[in-house]
Coordinates of C-alpha atoms in Angstrom, one line a residue:
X1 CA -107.9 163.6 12.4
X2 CA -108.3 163.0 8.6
X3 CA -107.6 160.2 6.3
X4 CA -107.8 160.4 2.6
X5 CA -109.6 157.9 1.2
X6 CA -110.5 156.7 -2.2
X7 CA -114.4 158.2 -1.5
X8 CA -113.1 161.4 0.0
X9 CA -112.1 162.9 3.2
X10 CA -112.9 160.4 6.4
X11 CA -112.3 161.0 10.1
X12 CA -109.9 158.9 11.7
X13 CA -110.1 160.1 15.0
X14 CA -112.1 162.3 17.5
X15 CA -112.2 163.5 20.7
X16 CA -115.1 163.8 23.7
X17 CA -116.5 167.1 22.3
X18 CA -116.6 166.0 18.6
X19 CA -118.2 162.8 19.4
X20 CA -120.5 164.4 22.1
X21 CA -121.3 166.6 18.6
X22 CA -122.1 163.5 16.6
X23 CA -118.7 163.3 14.6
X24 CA -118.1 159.8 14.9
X25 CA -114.8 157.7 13.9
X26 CA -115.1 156.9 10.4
X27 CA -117.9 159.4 9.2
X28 CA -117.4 160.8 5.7
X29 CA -115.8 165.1 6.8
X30 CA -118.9 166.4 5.1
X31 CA -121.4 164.6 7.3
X32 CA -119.7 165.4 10.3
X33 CA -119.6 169.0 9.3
X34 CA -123.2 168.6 8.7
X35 CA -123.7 167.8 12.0
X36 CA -120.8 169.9 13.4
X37 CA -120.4 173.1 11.9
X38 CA -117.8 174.5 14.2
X39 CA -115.8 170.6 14.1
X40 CA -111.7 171.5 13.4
X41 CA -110.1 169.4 11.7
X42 CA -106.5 168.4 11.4
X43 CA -104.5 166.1 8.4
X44 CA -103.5 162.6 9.9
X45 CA -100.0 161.1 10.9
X46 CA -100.1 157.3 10.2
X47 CA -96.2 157.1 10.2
X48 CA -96.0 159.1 13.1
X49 CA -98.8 157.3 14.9
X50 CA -96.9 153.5 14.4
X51 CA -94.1 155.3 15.6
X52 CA -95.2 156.5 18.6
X53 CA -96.9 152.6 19.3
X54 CA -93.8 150.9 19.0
X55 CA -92.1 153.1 21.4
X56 CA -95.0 153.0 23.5
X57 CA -95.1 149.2 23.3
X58 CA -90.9 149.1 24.3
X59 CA -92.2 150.9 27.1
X60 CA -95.1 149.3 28.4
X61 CA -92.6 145.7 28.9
X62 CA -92.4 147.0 32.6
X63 CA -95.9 145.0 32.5
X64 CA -94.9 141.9 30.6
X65 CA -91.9 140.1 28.9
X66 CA -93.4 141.0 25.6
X67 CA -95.9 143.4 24.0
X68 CA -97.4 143.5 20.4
X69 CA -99.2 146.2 18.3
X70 CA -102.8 145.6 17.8
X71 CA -102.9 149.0 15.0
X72 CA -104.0 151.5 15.0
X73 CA -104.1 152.0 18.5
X74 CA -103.3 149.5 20.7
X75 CA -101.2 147.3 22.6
X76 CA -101.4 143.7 23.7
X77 CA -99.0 142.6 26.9
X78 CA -98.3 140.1 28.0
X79 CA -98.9 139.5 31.7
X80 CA -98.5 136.3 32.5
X81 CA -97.3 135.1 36.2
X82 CA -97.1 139.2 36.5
X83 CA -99.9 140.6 38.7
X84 CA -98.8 139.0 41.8
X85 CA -96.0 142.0 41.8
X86 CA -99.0 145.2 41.7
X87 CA -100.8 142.7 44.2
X88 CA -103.2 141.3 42.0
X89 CA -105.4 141.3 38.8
X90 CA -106.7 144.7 39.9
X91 CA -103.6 146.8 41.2
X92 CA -102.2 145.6 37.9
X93 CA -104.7 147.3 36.1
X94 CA -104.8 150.4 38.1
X95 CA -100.9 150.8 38.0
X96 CA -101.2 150.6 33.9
X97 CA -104.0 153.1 33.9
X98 CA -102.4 155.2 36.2
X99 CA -98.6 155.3 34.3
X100 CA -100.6 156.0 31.0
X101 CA -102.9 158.7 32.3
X102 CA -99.2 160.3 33.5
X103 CA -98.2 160.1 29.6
X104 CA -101.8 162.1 29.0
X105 CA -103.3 159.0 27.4
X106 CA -106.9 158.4 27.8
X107 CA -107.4 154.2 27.7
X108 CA -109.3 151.4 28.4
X109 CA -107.9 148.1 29.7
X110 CA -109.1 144.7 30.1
X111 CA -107.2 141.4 31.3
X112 CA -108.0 138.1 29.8
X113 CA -106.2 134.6 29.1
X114 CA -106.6 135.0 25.2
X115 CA -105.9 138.2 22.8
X116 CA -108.7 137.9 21.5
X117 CA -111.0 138.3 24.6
X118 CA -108.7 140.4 26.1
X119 CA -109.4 143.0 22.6
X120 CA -113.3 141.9 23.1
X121 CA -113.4 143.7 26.6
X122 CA -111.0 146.5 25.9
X123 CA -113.7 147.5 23.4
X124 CA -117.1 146.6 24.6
X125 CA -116.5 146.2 27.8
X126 CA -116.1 148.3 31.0
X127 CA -113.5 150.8 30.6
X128 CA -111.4 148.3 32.9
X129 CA -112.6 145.3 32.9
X130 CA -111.0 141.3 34.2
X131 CA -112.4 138.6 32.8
X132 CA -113.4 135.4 35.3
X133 CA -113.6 131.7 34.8
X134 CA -117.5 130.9 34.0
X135 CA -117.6 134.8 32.3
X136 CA -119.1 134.4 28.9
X137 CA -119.4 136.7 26.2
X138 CA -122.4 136.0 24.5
X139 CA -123.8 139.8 25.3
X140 CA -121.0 141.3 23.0
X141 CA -121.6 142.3 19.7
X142 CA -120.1 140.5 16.8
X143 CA -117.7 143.5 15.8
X144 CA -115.9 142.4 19.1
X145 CA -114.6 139.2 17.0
X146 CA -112.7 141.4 14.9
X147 CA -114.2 140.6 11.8
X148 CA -114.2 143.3 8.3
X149 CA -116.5 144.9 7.9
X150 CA -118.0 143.2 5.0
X151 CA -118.6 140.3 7.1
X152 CA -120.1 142.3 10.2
X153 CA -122.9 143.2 7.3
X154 CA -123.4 139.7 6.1
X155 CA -123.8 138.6 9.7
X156 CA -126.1 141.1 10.3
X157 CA -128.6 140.6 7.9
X158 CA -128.7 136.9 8.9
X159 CA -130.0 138.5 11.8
X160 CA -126.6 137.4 13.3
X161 CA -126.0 140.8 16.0
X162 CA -124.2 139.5 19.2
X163 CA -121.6 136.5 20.3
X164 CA -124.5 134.2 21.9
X165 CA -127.1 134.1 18.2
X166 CA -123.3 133.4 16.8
X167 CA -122.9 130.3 18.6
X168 CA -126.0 129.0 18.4
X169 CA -125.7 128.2 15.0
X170 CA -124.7 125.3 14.0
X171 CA -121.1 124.6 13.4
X172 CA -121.3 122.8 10.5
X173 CA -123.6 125.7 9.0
X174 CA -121.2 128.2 9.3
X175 CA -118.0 126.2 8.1
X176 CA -119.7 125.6 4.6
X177 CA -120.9 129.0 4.6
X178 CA -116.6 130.0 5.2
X179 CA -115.0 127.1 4.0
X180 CA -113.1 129.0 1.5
X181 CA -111.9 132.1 3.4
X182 CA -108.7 131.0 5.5
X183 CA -108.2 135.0 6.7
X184 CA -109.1 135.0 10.2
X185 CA -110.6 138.7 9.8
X186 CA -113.1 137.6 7.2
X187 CA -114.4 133.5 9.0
X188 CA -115.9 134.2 11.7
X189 CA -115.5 130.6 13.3
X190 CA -111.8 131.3 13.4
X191 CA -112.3 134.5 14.9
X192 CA -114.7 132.4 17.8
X193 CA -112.0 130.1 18.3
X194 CA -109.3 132.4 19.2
X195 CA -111.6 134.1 21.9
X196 CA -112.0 130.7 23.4
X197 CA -108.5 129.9 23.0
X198 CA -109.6 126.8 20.5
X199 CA -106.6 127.8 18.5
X200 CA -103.5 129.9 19.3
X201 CA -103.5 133.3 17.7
X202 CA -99.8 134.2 16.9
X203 CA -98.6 137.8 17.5
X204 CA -95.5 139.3 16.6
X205 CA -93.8 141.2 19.8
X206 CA -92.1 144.7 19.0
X207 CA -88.0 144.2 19.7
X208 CA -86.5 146.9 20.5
X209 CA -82.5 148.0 18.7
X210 CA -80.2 147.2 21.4
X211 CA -78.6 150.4 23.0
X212 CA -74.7 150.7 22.2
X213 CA -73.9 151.4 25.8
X214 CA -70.6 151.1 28.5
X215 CA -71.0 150.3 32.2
X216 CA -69.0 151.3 35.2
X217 CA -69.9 149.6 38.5
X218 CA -67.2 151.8 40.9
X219 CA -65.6 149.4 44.1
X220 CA -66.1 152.5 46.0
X221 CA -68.4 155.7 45.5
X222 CA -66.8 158.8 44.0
X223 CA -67.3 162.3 45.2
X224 CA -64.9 164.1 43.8
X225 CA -64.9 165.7 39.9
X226 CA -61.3 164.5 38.9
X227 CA -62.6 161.0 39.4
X228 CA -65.8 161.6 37.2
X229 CA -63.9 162.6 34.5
X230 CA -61.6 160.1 34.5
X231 CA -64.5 157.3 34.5
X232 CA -66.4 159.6 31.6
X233 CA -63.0 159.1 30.0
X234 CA -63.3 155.5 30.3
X235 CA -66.9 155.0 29.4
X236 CA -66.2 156.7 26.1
X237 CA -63.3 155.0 25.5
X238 CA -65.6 151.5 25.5
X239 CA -68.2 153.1 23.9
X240 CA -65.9 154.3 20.8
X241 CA -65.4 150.6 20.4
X242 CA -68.2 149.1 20.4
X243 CA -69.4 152.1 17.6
X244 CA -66.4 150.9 15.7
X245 CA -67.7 147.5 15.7
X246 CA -71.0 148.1 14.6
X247 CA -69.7 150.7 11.6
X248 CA -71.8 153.0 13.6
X249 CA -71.5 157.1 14.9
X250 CA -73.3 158.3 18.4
X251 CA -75.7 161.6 17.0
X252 CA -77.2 161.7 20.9
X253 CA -75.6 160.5 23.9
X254 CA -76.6 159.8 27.5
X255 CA -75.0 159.9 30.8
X256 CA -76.2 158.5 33.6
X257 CA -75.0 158.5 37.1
X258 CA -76.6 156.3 39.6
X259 CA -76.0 157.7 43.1
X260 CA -75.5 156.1 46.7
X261 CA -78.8 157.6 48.0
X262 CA -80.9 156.2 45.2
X263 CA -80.8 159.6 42.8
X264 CA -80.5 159.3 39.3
X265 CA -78.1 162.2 37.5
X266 CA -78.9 162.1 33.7
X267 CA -77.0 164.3 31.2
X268 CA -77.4 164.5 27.5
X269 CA -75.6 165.9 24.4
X270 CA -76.6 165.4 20.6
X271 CA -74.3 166.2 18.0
X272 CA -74.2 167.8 14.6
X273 CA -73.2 164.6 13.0
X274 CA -72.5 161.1 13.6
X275 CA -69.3 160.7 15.8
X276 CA -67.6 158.5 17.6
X277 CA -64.0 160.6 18.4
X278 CA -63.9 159.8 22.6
X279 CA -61.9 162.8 23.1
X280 CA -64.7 165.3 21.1
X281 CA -67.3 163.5 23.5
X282 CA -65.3 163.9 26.9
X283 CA -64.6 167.7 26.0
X284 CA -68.1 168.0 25.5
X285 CA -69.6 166.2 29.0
X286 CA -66.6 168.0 30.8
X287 CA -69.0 171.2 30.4
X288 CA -72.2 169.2 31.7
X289 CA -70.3 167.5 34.9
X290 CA -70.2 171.6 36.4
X291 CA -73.0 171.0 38.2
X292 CA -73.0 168.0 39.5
X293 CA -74.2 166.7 43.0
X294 CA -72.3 163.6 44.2
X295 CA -73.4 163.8 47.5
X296 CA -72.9 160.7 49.7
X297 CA -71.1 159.6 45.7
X298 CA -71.6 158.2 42.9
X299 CA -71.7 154.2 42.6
X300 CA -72.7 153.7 39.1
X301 CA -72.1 155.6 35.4
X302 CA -73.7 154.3 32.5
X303 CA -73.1 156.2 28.9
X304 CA -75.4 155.2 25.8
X305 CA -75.9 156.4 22.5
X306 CA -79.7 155.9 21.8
X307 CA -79.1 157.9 18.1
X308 CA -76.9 156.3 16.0
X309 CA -76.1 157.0 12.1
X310 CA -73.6 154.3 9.9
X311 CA -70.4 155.7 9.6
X312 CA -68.2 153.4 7.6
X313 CA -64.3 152.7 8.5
X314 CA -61.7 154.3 6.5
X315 CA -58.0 154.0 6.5
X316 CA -57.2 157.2 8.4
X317 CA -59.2 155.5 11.5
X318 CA -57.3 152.8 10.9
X319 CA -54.3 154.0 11.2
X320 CA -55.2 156.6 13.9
X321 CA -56.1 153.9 16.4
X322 CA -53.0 152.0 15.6
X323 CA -51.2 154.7 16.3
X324 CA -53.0 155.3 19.6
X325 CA -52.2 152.0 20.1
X326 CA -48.9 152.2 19.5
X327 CA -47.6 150.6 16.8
X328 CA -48.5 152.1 13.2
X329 CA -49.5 150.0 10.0
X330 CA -45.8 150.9 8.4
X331 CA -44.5 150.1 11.7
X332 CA -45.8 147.2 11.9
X333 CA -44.6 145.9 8.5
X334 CA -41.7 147.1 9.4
X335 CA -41.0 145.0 12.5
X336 CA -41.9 142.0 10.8
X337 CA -39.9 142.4 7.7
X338 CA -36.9 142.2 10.1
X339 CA -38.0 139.6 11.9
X340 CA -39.5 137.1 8.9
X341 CA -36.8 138.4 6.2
X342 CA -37.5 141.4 3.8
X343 CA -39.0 138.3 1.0
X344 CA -41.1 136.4 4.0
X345 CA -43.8 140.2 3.6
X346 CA -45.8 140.5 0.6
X347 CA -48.7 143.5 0.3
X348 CA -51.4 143.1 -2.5
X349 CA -51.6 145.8 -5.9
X350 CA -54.9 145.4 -8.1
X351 CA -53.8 144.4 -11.3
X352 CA -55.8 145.4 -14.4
X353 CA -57.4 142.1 -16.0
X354 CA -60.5 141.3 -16.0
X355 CA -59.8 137.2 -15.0
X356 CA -60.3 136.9 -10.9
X357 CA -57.0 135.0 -10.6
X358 CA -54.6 137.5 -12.4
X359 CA -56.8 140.4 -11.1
X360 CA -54.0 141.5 -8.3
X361 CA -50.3 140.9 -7.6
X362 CA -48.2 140.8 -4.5
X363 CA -45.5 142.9 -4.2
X364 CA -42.5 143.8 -1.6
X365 CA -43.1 146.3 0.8
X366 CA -40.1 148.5 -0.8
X367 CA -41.5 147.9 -4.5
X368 CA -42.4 150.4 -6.1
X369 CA -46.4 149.8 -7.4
X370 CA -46.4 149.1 -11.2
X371 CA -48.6 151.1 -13.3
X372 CA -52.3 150.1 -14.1
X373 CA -55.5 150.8 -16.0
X374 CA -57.2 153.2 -13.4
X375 CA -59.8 153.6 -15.0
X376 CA -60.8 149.5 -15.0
X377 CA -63.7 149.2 -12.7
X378 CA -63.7 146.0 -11.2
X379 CA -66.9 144.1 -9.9
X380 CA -68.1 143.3 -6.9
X381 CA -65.7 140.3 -5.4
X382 CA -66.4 137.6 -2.6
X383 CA -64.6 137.6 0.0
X384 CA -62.4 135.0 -0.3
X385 CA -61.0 133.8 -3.9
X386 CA -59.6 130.0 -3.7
X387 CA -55.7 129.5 -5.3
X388 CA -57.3 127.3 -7.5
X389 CA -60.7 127.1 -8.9
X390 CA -61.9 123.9 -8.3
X391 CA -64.0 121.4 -10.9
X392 CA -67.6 120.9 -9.5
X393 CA -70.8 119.0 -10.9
X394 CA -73.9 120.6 -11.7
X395 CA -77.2 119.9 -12.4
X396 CA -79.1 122.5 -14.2
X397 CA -82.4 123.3 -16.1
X398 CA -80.9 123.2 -19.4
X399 CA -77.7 124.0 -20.9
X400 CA -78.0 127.9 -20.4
X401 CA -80.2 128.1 -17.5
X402 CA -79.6 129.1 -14.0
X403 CA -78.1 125.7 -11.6
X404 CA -79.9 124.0 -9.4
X405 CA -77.6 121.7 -7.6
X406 CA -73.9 121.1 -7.4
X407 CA -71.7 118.5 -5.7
X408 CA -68.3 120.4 -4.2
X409 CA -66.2 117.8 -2.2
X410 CA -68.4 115.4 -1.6
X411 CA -71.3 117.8 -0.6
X412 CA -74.3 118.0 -2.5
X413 CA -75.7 121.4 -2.5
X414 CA -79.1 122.3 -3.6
X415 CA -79.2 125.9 -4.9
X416 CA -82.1 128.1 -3.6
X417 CA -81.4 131.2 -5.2
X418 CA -78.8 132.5 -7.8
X419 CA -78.1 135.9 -9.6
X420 CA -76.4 136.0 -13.3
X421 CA -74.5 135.3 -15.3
X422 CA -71.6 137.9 -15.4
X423 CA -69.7 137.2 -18.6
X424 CA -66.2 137.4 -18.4
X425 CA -64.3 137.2 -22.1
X426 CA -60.7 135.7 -22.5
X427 CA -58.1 138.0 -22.4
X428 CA -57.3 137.6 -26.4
X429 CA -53.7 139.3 -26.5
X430 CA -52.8 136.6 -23.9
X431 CA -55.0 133.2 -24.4
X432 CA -54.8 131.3 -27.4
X433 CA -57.9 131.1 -30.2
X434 CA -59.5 128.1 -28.4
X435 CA -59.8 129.8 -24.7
X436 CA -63.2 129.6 -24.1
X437 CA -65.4 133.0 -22.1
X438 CA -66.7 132.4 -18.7
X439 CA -70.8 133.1 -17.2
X440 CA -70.2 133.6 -13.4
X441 CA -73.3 132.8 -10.6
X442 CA -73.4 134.0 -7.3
X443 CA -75.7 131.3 -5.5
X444 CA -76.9 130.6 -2.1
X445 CA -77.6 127.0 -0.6
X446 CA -80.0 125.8 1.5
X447 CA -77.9 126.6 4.8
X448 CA -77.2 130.1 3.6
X449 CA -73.7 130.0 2.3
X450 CA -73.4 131.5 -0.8
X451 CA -70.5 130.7 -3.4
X452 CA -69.6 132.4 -6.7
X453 CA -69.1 129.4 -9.9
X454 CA -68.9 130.0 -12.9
X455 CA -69.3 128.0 -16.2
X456 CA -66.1 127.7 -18.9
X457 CA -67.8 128.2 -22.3
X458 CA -71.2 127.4 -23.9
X459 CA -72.5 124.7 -25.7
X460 CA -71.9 124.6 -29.4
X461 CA -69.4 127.5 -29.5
X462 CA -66.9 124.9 -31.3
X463 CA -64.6 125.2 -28.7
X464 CA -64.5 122.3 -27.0
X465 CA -66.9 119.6 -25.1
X466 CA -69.4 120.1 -23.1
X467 CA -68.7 123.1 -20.9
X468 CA -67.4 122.6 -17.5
X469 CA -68.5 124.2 -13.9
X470 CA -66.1 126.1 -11.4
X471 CA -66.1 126.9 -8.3
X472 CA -63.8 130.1 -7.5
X473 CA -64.9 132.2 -4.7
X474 CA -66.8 131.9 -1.0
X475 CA -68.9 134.9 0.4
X476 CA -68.6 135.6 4.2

């Protein structure tokens, strides 16, 4: 595989016969073709390579709790309080080495208490290799501390080749020869310490996007098709909800069936955009249940959509599953119009001003909606707008700048990030000459709640005092 770099074409990665042909990782292409005339070549995948190591590292958990990408190509598990289940150190390692050779991958494996002696083995050790109390690792060489490059050299030429010259230097030597480089790749006393477990070495574990899934565990095994369907219908019933919660469409689904005997049926279907109609879906499994084995029956049905798109609510859903439900939204108004009084039901109408307060109306179901300015776009609007806005004190950098901190009911609020102003003018046919323009702020606290103020007038406009802070509107 290729990579290009900024000095040219550089392999990546090779297999036994390229490397038996002296086309090593990380050779320049033309000096591997110089030594491999007949060496075939092929453009790398990065994005596809990560890709394929976080789903590989999801899959190896049946190992560990947890598992980490050590990139480009490999994983660290971990495997703690785990090898008693493969009965021992050993069958542990020969069940991974097994389960990955079924996958076609060709690896090398080594179990240690640290990450960093567990990469040391895996690397320059045997091809599996279990590391023992009293082991030391003095015989490796000092690329297995996982240093750059540029410091691998500088080692070198001290004369500095394995683990064992390494730490017979002085400590105090090396940490004024480092004392400025805090990345662990680049100080090699760092590096040292996180083999030996000196200091923890903090990975990041790949989490995997939970599944959008329904479960039915059946009283009684099923045998017979009618039944299936009906629990298919049911599955994809829950599963349409839970896809409507998550503003989300199924694009492949998954069907499983667990049977009495231990048998697992799967069944798949992907779709030609996202969807998440439950009666399209049961149509379509109805023609993959044909040929289905119950045989002693079928205990447990399990339906997930591993492929999922957004796909955003709209009103016609709305209303659809109302009326599935049903009661309609127009029924519903109704009903309560004759139960609360026809003036006790009010229905909101945008109203075209540019003020937040006077920027919509309520009106009677029955009345008619007034004419507006369509083509007024409006601003993007927090979620809720108080009745009132309310008088709040601010401290800011000067008169114009951004706030810092204000005090809302009693609470003092220190602001950690804020976006504006959006200027909003008074409405002139309506306000008199002295109505002063407003600078809005959405800002976020310290705790993450984020509120939208704004500031009446500017200092020296001659219309008035010192301007004064508002706060009108809370995000969700």
């Amino acid at each position: 595989m290729l990579a290009d770099t900024v000095h040219g074409l550089r392999l990546t990665a090779t297999n036994a016969a390229a490397q038996a042909a002296g086309a090593q990782v990380g050779a320049m292409l033309t000096d591997a073709r110089a030594l491999c005339p007949q060496l075939k070549v092929a453009p790398g995948d990065p994005a596809g390579d990560l890709a394929f190591l976080e789903r590989l590292a999801l899959w190896a958990r049946r190992w560990g709790p947890w598992a980490a990408l050590d990139s480009p190509d490999g994983l660290l598990v971990d495997t703690t309080g785990v090898a008693h289940l493969f009965g021992g150190e050993a069958g542990l390692l020969s069940d991974t080495a097994r389960s990955l050779a079924a996958r076609g991958l060709s690896v090398r494996l080594a179990l240690a208490p640290t990450a960093g002696a567990a990469w040391a083995l895996s690397h320059y050790g045997p091809e599996q290799a279990i590391w023992h109390a009293g082991d030391s690792f003095d015989d490796l060489p000092i690329a297995a501390l996982r240093l750059d490059p540029a410091v691998q050299l500088v080692l070198r030429r001290l004369g500095l080749k394995r683990i064992g010259q390494l730490s017979g230097v002085a400590r105090d030597a090396l940490a004024r020869r480092f004392h400025t480089v805090r990345a662990p790749a680049a100080n090699p006393l760092v590096r040292l310490d996180q083999l030996l477990g000196r200091v923890p070495e903090p990975l990041l574990p790949v989490q995997g996007k939970p599944v959008p899934l329904a479960q039915r565990r059946l009283a009684e095994p099923i045998r017979h098709r009618s039944l299936l369907d009906r629990v298919v219908e049911d599955l994809a019933a829950d599963l349409v909800r839970s896809l409507e919660a998550q503003g989300l469409g199924a694009r492949r689904l998954e069907l499983g069936l667990w049977k009495v005997d231990g048998e697992v049926l799967v069944r798949k279907l992907e779709l030609a955009e996202a969807s998440r109609d439950g009666a399209h879906l049961v149509r379509l499994f109805a023609a993959r249940l044909d040929d289905i084995d119950a045989g002693f029956g079928i205990e447990l049905a399990r339906l997930s959509a591993p492929w999922c798109e957004p796909r955003a609510l709209s009103q016609r859903d709305f209303e659809t599953a109302a009326e599935a439900h049903g009661t309609s939204l127009a029924a519903c108004i109704d009903r309560l119009s004759v139960r609360l009084g026809a003036e006790a039901v009010r229905r909101p109408e945008l109203h075209a001003s540019h003020w937040p307060e006077r920027a919509q109306r309520w009106l009677a179901p029955l009345e008619p909606a007034r004419e507006r300015q369509e083509s007024l776009v409006f601003h993007a609007r927090p979620l809720k707008l108080l009745d009132r806005a309310e008088p709040i004190a601010v401290i800011h950098t000067h008169p114009d700048g951004l706030p810092r901190r204000f005090r809302w009911r009693g609470n003092l609020h220190d602001v950690l990030r804020a976006e504006g102003p959006e200027r909003i003018a008074p409405e002139w046919w309506r306000e008199r000459g002295a109505a002063r323009l407003r600078d809005y702020y959405r800002v976020e606290d310290g705790q993450g709640r984020r509120y939208w103020i704004y500031r009446q007038g500017i200092a020296g406009d001659g219309r008035g005092d010192t301007p004064d802070w508002f706060l009108q509107g809370l995000y969700a």
